[in-house]
CSV table of C-alpha atoms and ligand atoms in Angstrom, one decimal:
chain,number,residue,atom,x,y,z
A,268,MET,CA,5.4,126.0,159.0
A,269,LYS,CA,2.7,128.4,159.9
A,270,LYS,CA,-0.9,127.5,158.8
A,271,VAL,CA,-3.5,129.8,156.9
A,272,PHE,CA,-7.2,129.0,156.6
A,273,VAL,CA,-9.2,130.8,153.8
A,274,LYS,CA,-12.9,130.7,153.8
A,275,SER,CA,-14.4,132.2,150.5
A,276,TYR,CA,-18.0,133.5,150.2
A,277,GLY,CA,-19.7,134.5,147.1
A,278,CYS,CA,-18.7,134.4,143.4
A,279,GLN,CA,-16.1,132.9,141.4
A,280,MET,CA,-13.9,136.0,141.6
A,281,ASN,CA,-13.6,135.4,145.2
A,282,VAL,CA,-12.6,131.8,144.7
A,283,TYR,CA,-9.8,133.0,142.4
A,284,ASP,CA,-8.7,135.8,144.8
A,285,ALA,CA,-8.6,133.2,147.7
A,286,GLU,CA,-6.2,131.0,145.6
A,287,ARG,CA,-4.0,133.9,144.8
A,288,MET,CA,-3.8,134.8,148.7
A,289,THR,CA,-3.0,131.3,149.4
A,290,ASP,CA,-0.1,131.4,146.7
A,291,MET,CA,1.2,134.5,148.1
A,292,LEU,CA,1.2,133.4,151.6
A,293,ALA,CA,3.0,130.1,150.6
A,294,THR,CA,6.0,132.3,149.7
A,295,GLU,CA,5.7,133.8,153.3
A,296,GLY,CA,5.8,130.3,154.7
A,297,TYR,CA,2.1,129.4,155.3
A,298,ALA,CA,0.8,126.0,154.3
A,299,GLU,CA,-3.0,125.9,153.6
A,300,THR,CA,-5.2,124.1,156.1
A,301,LYS,CA,-9.0,123.1,155.8
A,302,ALA,CA,-9.3,123.2,159.6
A,303,MET,CA,-9.8,126.6,161.0
A,304,GLU,CA,-9.1,125.4,164.5
A,305,GLU,CA,-5.2,124.8,163.7
A,306,ALA,CA,-4.8,128.0,161.8
A,307,ASP,CA,-2.4,130.6,162.7
A,308,LEU,CA,-4.0,132.9,160.1
A,309,VAL,CA,-7.7,133.0,159.4
A,310,ILE,CA,-8.9,134.8,156.4
A,311,LEU,CA,-12.6,135.4,155.5
A,312,ASN,CA,-13.0,136.4,151.9
A,313,THR,CA,-16.3,138.0,151.8
A,314,CYS,CA,-19.2,138.8,149.6
A,315,HIS,CA,-21.3,142.0,149.9
A,316,ILE,CA,-23.8,141.4,147.1
A,317,ARG,CA,-27.0,140.7,149.4
A,318,GLU,CA,-27.6,141.5,153.1
A,319,LYS,CA,-27.5,137.6,154.2
A,320,ALA,CA,-24.2,137.2,152.5
A,321,ALA,CA,-22.6,140.1,154.4
A,322,GLU,CA,-24.3,139.3,157.9
A,323,LYS,CA,-22.9,135.6,157.5
A,324,VAL,CA,-19.5,137.2,157.9
A,325,TYR,CA,-20.3,138.7,161.3
A,326,SER,CA,-21.8,135.5,162.6
A,327,GLU,CA,-18.8,133.7,161.3
A,328,LEU,CA,-16.5,136.3,163.1
A,329,GLY,CA,-18.2,135.6,166.4
A,330,ARG,CA,-17.0,132.0,166.2
A,331,VAL,CA,-13.5,133.1,165.0
A,332,ARG,CA,-13.4,135.3,168.1
A,333,GLU,CA,-14.1,132.3,170.5
A,334,LEU,CA,-11.4,130.2,168.6
A,335,LYS,CA,-8.9,133.1,168.9
A,336,LYS,CA,-9.4,133.1,172.8
A,337,GLU,CA,-9.2,129.4,173.0
A,338,ARG,CA,-5.9,129.2,171.0
A,339,ALA,CA,-4.5,132.2,173.1
A,340,GLY,CA,-5.3,130.0,176.3
A,341,GLN,CA,-3.0,127.4,174.7
A,342,GLY,CA,-0.4,130.1,174.0
A,343,GLN,CA,-0.9,130.2,170.3
A,344,GLU,CA,-1.5,133.4,168.3
A,345,THR,CA,-4.2,133.6,165.7
A,346,LYS,CA,-4.3,136.5,163.3
A,347,VAL,CA,-7.8,137.3,161.6
A,348,VAL,CA,-8.1,139.1,158.3
A,349,VAL,CA,-11.4,140.1,156.7
A,350,ALA,CA,-10.9,140.4,152.7
A,351,GLY,CA,-13.2,140.8,149.9
A,352,CYS,CA,-16.2,143.0,149.2
A,353,VAL,CA,-17.5,143.5,152.8
A,354,ALA,CA,-14.0,144.7,153.7
A,355,GLN,CA,-14.1,147.1,150.9
A,356,ALA,CA,-17.7,148.4,151.8
A,357,GLU,CA,-17.4,148.6,155.5
A,358,GLY,CA,-13.6,149.2,156.2
A,359,LYS,CA,-13.1,150.3,159.7
A,360,GLU,CA,-16.7,149.5,160.8
A,361,ILE,CA,-15.5,145.9,160.8
A,362,LEU,CA,-12.9,146.8,163.4
A,363,ARG,CA,-15.6,148.4,165.4
A,364,ARG,CA,-18.0,145.4,165.2
A,365,ALA,CA,-15.6,142.6,165.5
A,366,PRO,CA,-12.8,143.0,168.0
A,367,ALA,CA,-11.1,139.9,166.8
A,368,VAL,CA,-10.2,141.2,163.4
A,369,ASP,CA,-6.5,142.4,162.8
A,370,VAL,CA,-6.5,143.2,159.1
A,371,VAL,CA,-9.2,144.4,156.9
A,372,VAL,CA,-8.1,144.4,153.2
A,373,GLY,CA,-10.2,145.2,149.9
A,374,PRO,CA,-10.2,143.1,146.9
A,375,GLN,CA,-7.8,145.4,145.1
A,376,ASN,CA,-5.2,145.4,147.9
A,377,TYR,CA,-4.7,141.7,149.0
A,378,HIS,CA,-1.2,141.7,147.4
A,379,ASN,CA,-0.4,143.8,150.3
A,380,LEU,CA,-1.2,141.3,152.8
A,381,PRO,CA,2.4,140.3,153.9
A,382,ASP,CA,3.1,143.9,154.7
A,383,LEU,CA,-0.2,144.3,156.4
A,384,LEU,CA,0.3,141.4,158.6
A,385,LYS,CA,3.6,142.8,159.7
A,386,LYS,CA,1.9,146.2,160.8
A,387,ALA,CA,-0.7,144.2,162.4
A,388,LYS,CA,1.7,143.2,164.9
A,389,ALA,CA,1.6,146.7,166.3
A,390,SER,CA,-2.0,147.7,165.6
A,391,ARG,CA,-4.9,146.7,163.7
A,392,VAL,CA,-5.1,147.9,160.0
A,393,VAL,CA,-7.5,148.8,157.2
A,394,ASP,CA,-6.4,148.9,153.6
A,395,THR,CA,-9.2,149.6,151.2
A,396,GLU,CA,-7.6,152.2,148.9
A,397,PHE,CA,-8.0,151.8,145.1
A,398,PRO,CA,-4.3,151.5,144.3
A,399,ILE,CA,-2.6,152.8,141.3
A,400,GLU,CA,-0.5,149.9,140.7
A,401,ASP,CA,-2.0,146.6,139.4
A,402,LYS,CA,-2.2,143.9,142.1
A,403,PHE,CA,-1.7,141.2,139.4
A,404,ASP,CA,2.0,142.3,139.0
A,405,HIS,CA,2.8,141.9,142.6
A,406,LEU,CA,1.3,138.4,143.0
A,407,PRO,CA,3.7,135.5,143.1
A,408,LYS,CA,3.2,132.7,140.5
A,409,PRO,CA,1.7,129.5,142.0
A,410,SER,CA,4.0,126.4,141.7
A,411,LYS,CA,3.2,123.5,139.4
A,412,ALA,CA,2.3,121.4,142.4
A,413,MET,CA,-0.2,123.9,143.6
A,414,ILE,CA,-1.8,124.0,140.4
A,415,GLN,CA,-2.1,120.5,140.1
A,416,ASN,CA,-3.6,120.2,143.5
A,417,ARG,CA,-6.5,122.4,142.4
A,418,GLY,CA,-7.5,120.2,139.6
A,419,VAL,CA,-7.9,120.2,135.8
A,420,SER,CA,-10.3,122.9,135.6
A,421,SER,CA,-9.2,126.5,136.4
A,422,PHE,CA,-10.5,130.0,136.6
A,423,LEU,CA,-8.5,132.8,135.1
A,424,THR,CA,-9.4,136.5,136.0
A,425,ILE,CA,-9.3,138.7,132.7
A,426,GLN,CA,-11.2,141.6,133.9
A,427,GLU,CA,-12.4,143.2,137.0
A,428,GLY,CA,-14.8,145.8,138.3
A,429,CYS,CA,-17.9,147.0,136.5
A,430,ASP,CA,-19.1,150.6,135.0
A,431,LYS,CA,-22.5,149.4,134.4
A,432,PHE,CA,-24.1,150.6,137.6
A,433,CYS,CA,-27.1,148.4,137.7
A,434,THR,CA,-29.2,150.3,140.4
A,435,PHE,CA,-29.6,147.1,142.7
A,436,CYS,CA,-25.7,146.2,142.7
A,437,VAL,CA,-22.9,147.0,145.0
A,438,VAL,CA,-20.2,145.8,142.6
A,439,PRO,CA,-19.2,149.0,141.0
A,440,TYR,CA,-18.6,150.3,144.5
A,441,THR,CA,-16.7,147.3,146.0
A,442,ARG,CA,-14.9,146.3,143.0
A,443,GLY,CA,-14.3,149.6,141.3
A,444,ALA,CA,-14.1,150.7,137.7
A,445,GLU,CA,-13.8,148.2,134.9
A,446,VAL,CA,-10.3,147.1,134.3
A,447,SER,CA,-9.0,144.4,131.6
A,448,ARG,CA,-5.9,142.5,132.2
A,449,PRO,CA,-3.2,142.8,129.4
A,450,VAL,CA,-3.4,140.0,126.7
A,451,SER,CA,0.1,138.8,127.4
A,452,LYS,CA,-0.4,138.4,131.3
A,453,ILE,CA,-3.5,136.3,130.4
A,454,ILE,CA,-1.7,134.3,127.9
A,455,ASP,CA,1.1,133.8,130.2
A,456,GLU,CA,-1.1,132.6,133.1
A,457,ALA,CA,-2.9,130.3,130.8
A,458,LEU,CA,0.3,128.6,129.4
A,459,ARG,CA,1.4,128.0,133.0
A,460,LEU,CA,-1.9,126.4,134.0
A,461,ALA,CA,-1.8,124.3,130.8
A,462,ASP,CA,1.7,123.2,131.4
A,463,ALA,CA,0.5,122.0,134.8
A,464,GLY,CA,-2.2,119.9,133.3
A,465,VAL,CA,-5.2,122.2,133.2
A,466,ARG,CA,-7.6,121.3,130.5
A,467,GLU,CA,-10.5,123.8,131.1
A,468,LEU,CA,-10.3,127.5,131.5
A,469,THR,CA,-13.1,129.5,132.8
A,470,LEU,CA,-12.5,133.2,132.1
A,471,ILE,CA,-13.9,135.4,134.8
A,472,GLY,CA,-14.8,138.9,135.4
A,473,GLN,CA,-17.7,140.8,136.9
A,474,ASN,CA,-18.5,141.9,133.3
A,475,VAL,CA,-16.3,139.4,131.4
A,476,ASN,CA,-17.6,140.0,127.9
A,477,ALA,CA,-16.7,143.6,128.2
A,478,TYR,CA,-13.2,142.6,128.1
A,479,HIS,CA,-11.0,145.0,126.1
A,480,GLY,CA,-7.3,144.4,127.1
A,481,GLU,CA,-4.3,145.6,125.2
A,482,ASP,CA,-1.6,143.4,123.4
A,483,GLU,CA,2.0,144.4,123.4
A,484,SER,CA,1.4,146.6,120.3
A,485,GLY,CA,-1.3,148.5,122.2
A,486,SER,CA,-4.0,147.2,120.1
A,487,VAL,CA,-7.2,146.3,122.0
A,488,TRP,CA,-8.6,142.7,122.1
A,489,THR,CA,-12.1,141.7,122.4
A,490,LEU,CA,-13.3,138.6,124.3
A,491,GLY,CA,-14.0,136.8,121.0
A,492,ARG,CA,-10.3,137.4,120.0
A,493,LEU,CA,-8.9,136.3,123.2
A,494,LEU,CA,-11.0,133.0,122.9
A,495,HIS,CA,-9.2,132.3,119.6
A,496,ARG,CA,-5.8,132.8,121.0
A,497,LEU,CA,-6.5,130.6,124.2
A,498,ALA,CA,-8.0,127.9,122.1
A,499,GLU,CA,-4.6,127.4,120.4
A,500,ILE,CA,-2.8,126.6,123.7
A,501,PRO,CA,-1.9,122.9,123.6
A,502,GLY,CA,-3.7,120.9,126.3
A,503,ILE,CA,-6.5,123.4,126.8
A,504,ALA,CA,-9.6,121.5,125.4
A,505,ARG,CA,-12.3,123.7,127.0
A,506,LEU,CA,-13.0,127.4,127.4
A,507,ARG,CA,-15.8,129.0,129.4
A,508,TYR,CA,-16.5,132.7,130.5
A,509,THR,CA,-18.6,134.2,133.2
A,510,THR,CA,-20.4,136.4,134.0
A,511,SER,CA,-21.5,138.3,130.9
A,512,HIS,CA,-23.7,141.2,130.2
A,513,PRO,CA,-26.3,140.9,127.5
A,514,ARG,CA,-25.3,144.4,126.1
A,515,ASP,CA,-21.7,143.1,125.5
A,516,MET,CA,-22.4,140.0,123.6
A,517,ASP,CA,-20.9,141.2,120.2
A,518,ASP,CA,-21.0,139.4,116.9
A,519,GLU,CA,-17.3,138.2,117.3
A,520,LEU,CA,-18.1,136.5,120.5
A,521,ILE,CA,-21.2,135.0,119.2
A,522,ALA,CA,-19.0,133.7,116.2
A,523,ALA,CA,-16.5,132.1,118.5
A,524,HIS,CA,-19.4,129.9,119.9
A,525,ARG,CA,-20.0,128.8,116.2
A,526,ASP,CA,-16.2,128.6,115.1
A,527,LEU,CA,-14.4,127.3,118.3
A,528,PRO,CA,-14.9,123.7,119.4
A,529,ALA,CA,-13.2,124.5,122.7
A,530,VAL,CA,-15.8,127.1,123.5
A,531,MET,CA,-18.4,125.4,125.4
A,532,PRO,CA,-22.1,125.4,124.4
A,533,TYR,CA,-23.0,126.8,127.7
A,534,LEU,CA,-23.6,130.5,128.5
A,535,HIS,CA,-24.4,132.2,131.6
A,536,LEU,CA,-26.1,135.4,130.5
A,537,PRO,CA,-28.2,137.1,133.4
A,538,VAL,CA,-31.4,138.7,132.6
A,539,GLN,CA,-32.6,139.7,136.0
A,540,SER,CA,-36.2,140.4,135.0
A,541,GLY,CA,-38.6,139.9,132.1
A,542,SER,CA,-40.4,143.2,132.4
A,543,ASP,CA,-39.2,146.1,130.3
A,544,ARG,CA,-40.2,148.7,133.0
A,545,ILE,CA,-38.2,146.8,135.8
A,546,LEU,CA,-35.2,146.3,133.3
A,547,ASP,CA,-35.2,150.2,132.8
A,548,GLU,CA,-35.4,150.9,136.6
A,549,MET,CA,-32.5,148.4,137.1
A,550,ASN,CA,-30.5,150.3,134.4
A,551,ARG,CA,-29.9,147.1,132.4
A,552,LYS,CA,-30.2,149.0,129.1
A,553,HIS,CA,-32.2,146.3,127.2
A,554,THR,CA,-35.7,144.9,127.0
A,555,GLY,CA,-37.0,141.6,127.4
A,556,ASP,CA,-37.6,141.1,123.8
A,557,GLU,CA,-34.0,142.3,123.0
A,558,TYR,CA,-32.8,139.6,125.1
A,559,ARG,CA,-35.0,137.0,123.4
A,560,ARG,CA,-33.7,138.2,120.1
A,561,LEU,CA,-30.0,138.0,121.2
A,562,ILE,CA,-30.7,134.5,122.5
A,563,GLU,CA,-32.1,133.5,119.0
A,564,ARG,CA,-28.9,134.9,117.3
A,565,ILE,CA,-26.5,132.9,119.7
A,566,ARG,CA,-28.6,129.8,119.2
A,567,ALA,CA,-28.2,130.3,115.4
A,568,ALA,CA,-24.5,130.3,115.8
A,569,GLN,CA,-24.5,127.4,118.2
A,570,PRO,CA,-27.8,125.2,118.2
A,571,ASN,CA,-26.8,123.1,121.2
A,572,LEU,CA,-26.4,126.1,123.5
A,573,ALA,CA,-27.7,125.7,127.1
A,574,LEU,CA,-28.4,128.8,128.9
A,575,SER,CA,-28.2,129.9,132.4
A,576,SER,CA,-29.3,133.2,134.1
A,577,ASP,CA,-29.6,135.2,137.3
A,578,PHE,CA,-33.0,136.5,138.2
A,579,ILE,CA,-34.1,139.1,141.0
A,580,VAL,CA,-37.8,139.0,142.2
A,581,GLY,CA,-39.2,141.7,144.2
A,582,PHE,CA,-37.3,144.7,142.8
A,583,PRO,CA,-38.9,147.9,144.2
A,584,GLY,CA,-42.2,148.5,142.6
A,585,GLU,CA,-42.4,145.2,140.8
A,586,THR,CA,-46.0,144.4,140.3
A,587,ASP,CA,-47.8,141.1,139.9
A,588,ALA,CA,-48.1,141.6,136.2
A,589,GLU,CA,-44.3,142.6,135.9
A,590,PHE,CA,-43.5,139.3,137.7
A,591,GLU,CA,-45.5,137.4,135.3
A,592,ASP,CA,-43.5,138.9,132.4
A,593,THR,CA,-40.5,137.4,134.1
A,594,MET,CA,-42.3,134.0,134.1
A,595,ARG,CA,-43.3,134.3,130.5
A,596,LEU,CA,-39.7,135.2,129.5
A,597,ILE,CA,-38.4,132.1,131.3
A,598,ALA,CA,-41.0,130.0,129.6
A,599,ASP,CA,-40.0,131.5,126.3
A,600,VAL,CA,-36.4,131.1,126.5
A,601,GLY,CA,-35.9,127.9,128.6
A,602,PHE,CA,-33.0,127.5,131.0
A,603,ALA,CA,-30.7,124.6,131.7
A,604,SER,CA,-30.0,126.1,135.2
A,605,SER,CA,-30.2,129.4,137.1
A,606,PHE,CA,-29.6,131.5,140.3
A,607,SER,CA,-32.6,133.5,141.6
A,608,PHE,CA,-32.8,135.8,144.5
A,609,LYS,CA,-35.0,138.0,146.5
A,610,TYR,CA,-34.2,141.7,146.0
A,611,SER,CA,-32.0,142.9,148.8
A,612,PRO,CA,-31.5,146.6,149.4
A,613,ARG,CA,-28.0,147.3,149.4
A,614,PRO,CA,-26.6,150.5,151.2
A,615,GLY,CA,-25.6,153.3,148.8
A,616,THR,CA,-27.3,152.0,145.7
A,617,PRO,CA,-30.0,153.7,143.9
A,618,ALA,CA,-32.7,151.1,144.3
A,619,ALA,CA,-32.3,150.9,148.1
A,620,GLU,CA,-33.8,154.6,148.0
A,621,MET,CA,-36.6,153.7,145.7
A,622,GLY,CA,-40.1,153.8,147.1
A,623,ALA,CA,-42.7,150.9,147.0
A,624,GLN,CA,-40.2,148.4,148.4
A,625,VAL,CA,-42.0,144.8,147.9
A,626,SER,CA,-42.9,143.0,151.0
A,627,GLU,CA,-41.0,139.9,152.2
A,628,ALA,CA,-44.1,137.7,152.0
A,629,VAL,CA,-44.7,138.8,148.3
A,630,LYS,CA,-41.0,138.3,147.5
A,631,SER,CA,-41.0,134.7,149.0
A,632,GLU,CA,-44.1,133.7,147.2
A,633,ARG,CA,-42.8,134.9,143.8
A,634,LEU,CA,-39.4,133.4,144.4
A,635,ALA,CA,-41.1,130.0,145.1
A,636,ARG,CA,-42.9,130.1,142.0
A,637,LEU,CA,-40.2,131.2,139.8
A,638,GLN,CA,-37.8,128.5,141.3
A,639,ASN,CA,-40.3,126.1,140.6
A,640,LEU,CA,-40.5,126.8,137.0
A,641,LEU,CA,-36.7,127.1,136.7
A,642,GLU,CA,-36.3,123.6,138.5
A,643,THR,CA,-38.8,122.2,136.2
A,644,GLN,CA,-36.7,123.3,133.1
A,645,ARG,CA,-33.4,122.2,134.7
A,646,GLN,CA,-34.7,118.7,135.3
A,647,ALA,CA,-36.3,118.6,131.8
A,648,PHE,CA,-33.0,119.7,130.4
A,649,ASN,CA,-31.1,117.0,132.2
A,650,HIS,CA,-33.5,114.3,131.4
A,651,GLY,CA,-33.2,115.4,127.7
A,652,THR,CA,-29.5,114.3,127.7
A,653,VAL,CA,-30.3,110.9,128.5
A,654,GLY,CA,-29.5,108.7,125.5
A,655,GLN,CA,-27.1,111.5,124.0
A,656,THR,CA,-23.4,111.0,123.9
A,657,LEU,CA,-21.6,113.8,125.4
A,658,ASP,CA,-17.9,114.5,126.0
A,659,VAL,CA,-17.0,114.5,129.8
A,660,LEU,CA,-13.9,116.1,131.3
A,661,LEU,CA,-12.9,113.8,134.2
A,662,GLU,CA,-12.1,115.9,137.2
A,663,LYS,CA,-12.0,113.4,140.4
A,664,PRO,CA,-12.6,110.1,141.7
A,665,GLY,CA,-16.4,109.3,141.8
A,666,ARG,CA,-18.6,108.5,144.8
A,667,HIS,CA,-17.9,104.9,144.8
A,668,PRO,CA,-14.7,102.9,144.0
A,669,GLY,CA,-14.3,102.2,140.2
A,670,GLN,CA,-16.3,105.6,139.6
A,671,MET,CA,-15.0,108.9,138.2
A,672,ALA,CA,-16.8,112.1,138.3
A,673,GLY,CA,-16.6,114.8,135.5
A,674,LYS,CA,-18.5,117.4,133.7
A,675,SER,CA,-20.4,117.5,130.5
A,676,PRO,CA,-20.0,120.5,128.1
A,677,TYR,CA,-23.3,121.9,129.9
A,678,LEU,CA,-21.7,121.8,133.4
A,679,GLN,CA,-23.6,118.9,134.5
A,680,PRO,CA,-21.8,116.6,137.0
A,681,VAL,CA,-21.7,113.1,135.3
A,682,GLN,CA,-20.7,109.9,137.1
A,683,ILE,CA,-19.0,107.1,135.1
A,684,GLU,CA,-18.1,103.6,135.9
A,685,THR,CA,-14.3,103.3,134.8
A,686,ASP,CA,-10.8,102.0,135.7
A,687,ARG,CA,-9.2,102.8,132.6
A,688,HIS,CA,-9.1,106.6,132.7
A,689,GLN,CA,-7.3,109.3,134.7
A,690,ILE,CA,-8.2,112.8,135.8
A,691,GLY,CA,-7.9,115.2,133.0
A,692,ASP,CA,-9.0,112.7,130.2
A,693,ILE,CA,-12.0,113.8,128.1
A,694,VAL,CA,-14.2,110.7,127.4
A,695,THR,CA,-17.1,110.3,125.2
A,696,VAL,CA,-20.0,109.0,127.3
A,697,ARG,CA,-23.4,107.9,126.5
A,698,ILE,CA,-25.6,109.1,129.2
A,699,THR,CA,-27.9,106.4,130.7
A,700,GLN,CA,-29.7,108.1,133.6
A,701,ALA,CA,-30.3,111.5,135.0
A,702,GLY,CA,-30.5,111.8,138.8
A,703,SER,CA,-31.6,115.0,140.6
A,704,ASN,CA,-28.1,116.6,140.4
A,705,SER,CA,-26.0,114.3,138.5
A,706,LEU,CA,-26.1,112.3,135.3
A,707,PHE,CA,-24.8,108.6,135.0
A,708,GLY,CA,-23.3,107.3,131.8
A,709,GLU,CA,-20.8,104.6,130.2
A,710,VAL,CA,-17.8,105.6,128.2
A,711,VAL,CA,-18.3,104.7,124.5
A,712,LYS,CA,-14.9,106.2,123.3
A,713,PRO,CA,-11.8,107.1,125.2
A,714,GLY,CA,-11.5,110.6,123.6
A,715,SER,CA,-8.6,113.0,124.3
A,716,GLN,CA,-6.1,112.0,127.0
A,717,ALA,CA,-4.5,114.3,129.6
A,718,ALA,CA,-1.0,114.9,129.2
A,719,ALA,CA,1.1,112.2,131.0
B,272,SAM,N1,-22.3,141.1,136.4
B,272,SAM,C1,-23.3,140.2,136.6
B,272,SAM,C2,-24.5,140.6,135.8
B,272,SAM,O1,-24.5,141.8,135.2
B,272,SAM,O2,-25.6,139.9,135.6
B,272,SAM,C3,-23.8,139.9,138.0
B,272,SAM,C4,-22.9,139.8,139.1
B,272,SAM,S1,-23.8,139.9,140.6
B,272,SAM,C5,-22.0,139.2,141.5
B,272,SAM,C6,-24.5,138.3,140.6
B,272,SAM,C7,-26.0,138.3,140.8
B,272,SAM,O3,-26.3,138.7,142.1
B,272,SAM,C8,-26.7,139.3,139.8
B,272,SAM,O4,-26.7,138.8,138.5
B,272,SAM,C9,-28.0,139.6,140.5
B,272,SAM,O5,-29.0,138.5,140.0
B,272,SAM,C10,-27.7,139.2,142.0
B,272,SAM,N2,-27.8,140.5,142.8
B,272,SAM,C11,-27.0,141.6,142.7
B,272,SAM,N3,-27.2,142.5,143.5
B,272,SAM,C12,-28.5,141.9,144.1
B,272,SAM,C13,-29.4,142.6,145.2
B,272,SAM,N4,-29.2,143.9,145.5
B,272,SAM,N5,-30.3,141.6,145.5
B,272,SAM,C14,-30.5,140.6,145.1
B,272,SAM,N6,-29.7,140.0,144.2
B,272,SAM,C15,-28.7,140.8,143.7
B,273,SF4,FE1,-23.5,144.4,139.0
B,273,SF4,FE2,-23.3,143.1,137.0
B,273,SF4,FE3,-24.9,145.1,136.8
B,273,SF4,FE4,-22.1,145.3,137.0
B,273,SF4,S1,-23.4,144.6,135.3
B,273,SF4,S2,-23.6,146.6,138.2
B,273,SF4,S3,-21.7,143.6,138.2
B,273,SF4,S4,-25.1,143.4,138.1
């Protein structure tokens, strides 16, 4: 059997896409390997969101080139594929900069990989057209064993692309226009995952709460409605969704947080900045206070809600006072965890052309202060759960024999001592201690069992 090594960078969409590529290549006779040195096919599934992410790919390609040479010396052939958003954004340029690459394929075209690999026997190929057909219709379904191998928590893509055009962001250009998958396709995939023992589904999309897929009668479903249907699937105990935009948090979705116990009380809802002027320049189409009021409404529906967000510091023209607005918003809202970044100009986006780019030194200083505040909030949130009883979904063996590791409803890693439970069980745990990254707890009730 030939071997394929896939390295994924960036967001959850790429993790999902990497799994789909592996599923498809399995039907072409490729087994997955975790060791690049033994791979006949190396795929880098790339991210273009910030300059650093994109540059990482080229340095990795340098390493791949050496490996390809070494293997050729031993009479072994290695094909190299660049997939994902760098592939989409840079296309042929990759072939020019990286001679080791055989195939460049965009995120909407990877269902063509078997074909492209055949063509690459004759010459190097690029496929970055936005196709008319839906790649999901061409992807083989993973076997039960492959699903089980990946664990009890699974991503499920329900929506792709973005029409929001935030001025800093490449996604609308690399992933294309917003498209929602049909309801029946999502339900089929969820049923298959549940049948293989999956207990938690994280619905993913670049703009997941803008979901508006059609059912078989042509009527359009919102994400709220979809969550209700998915919550009925036997075995599925937990539902999450990411990434959402504040403008698409509608009443039905907020009510789902109140009405559906399966919808976890955790929400990643990026605000990016607390300054109204910067939010406007970013084309986010809401103010800081609108975000605060929205959070109040969601917390009224689900008082236990833990929040997470993305922040960008040093957007062009951001003044000290505007940065302080972001710090104030963080202090007002309170976040359980967050991602924060220095603004990185992306070619082709409006913000990259704006004057008054903020210096690297100022960006670094602001990021350090912001991350300090967010880290204090994260630690306070984690310590606040000590003494609480939380349901924990057991996902894998723990760090030491006799331990298991799982996740709380708030996505916190939890370590418990047990020899009575199995992966997929949801146990009620009293949290006894909070470390810097994990919680520790003891089982107080067995809770709901995984299907045998
Ligand atoms: N759709 C999501 C939203 O609207 O919040 C975000 C998707 S993006 C893949 C993930 C995060 O990357 C963004 O929320 C933003 O904070 C960050 N990001 C995007 N473009 C960036 C840039 N040019 N520089 C720095 N951070 C950026
Ligand atoms: Fe990018 Fe998200 Fe804005 Fe879409 S909504 S352009 S994915 S940051």
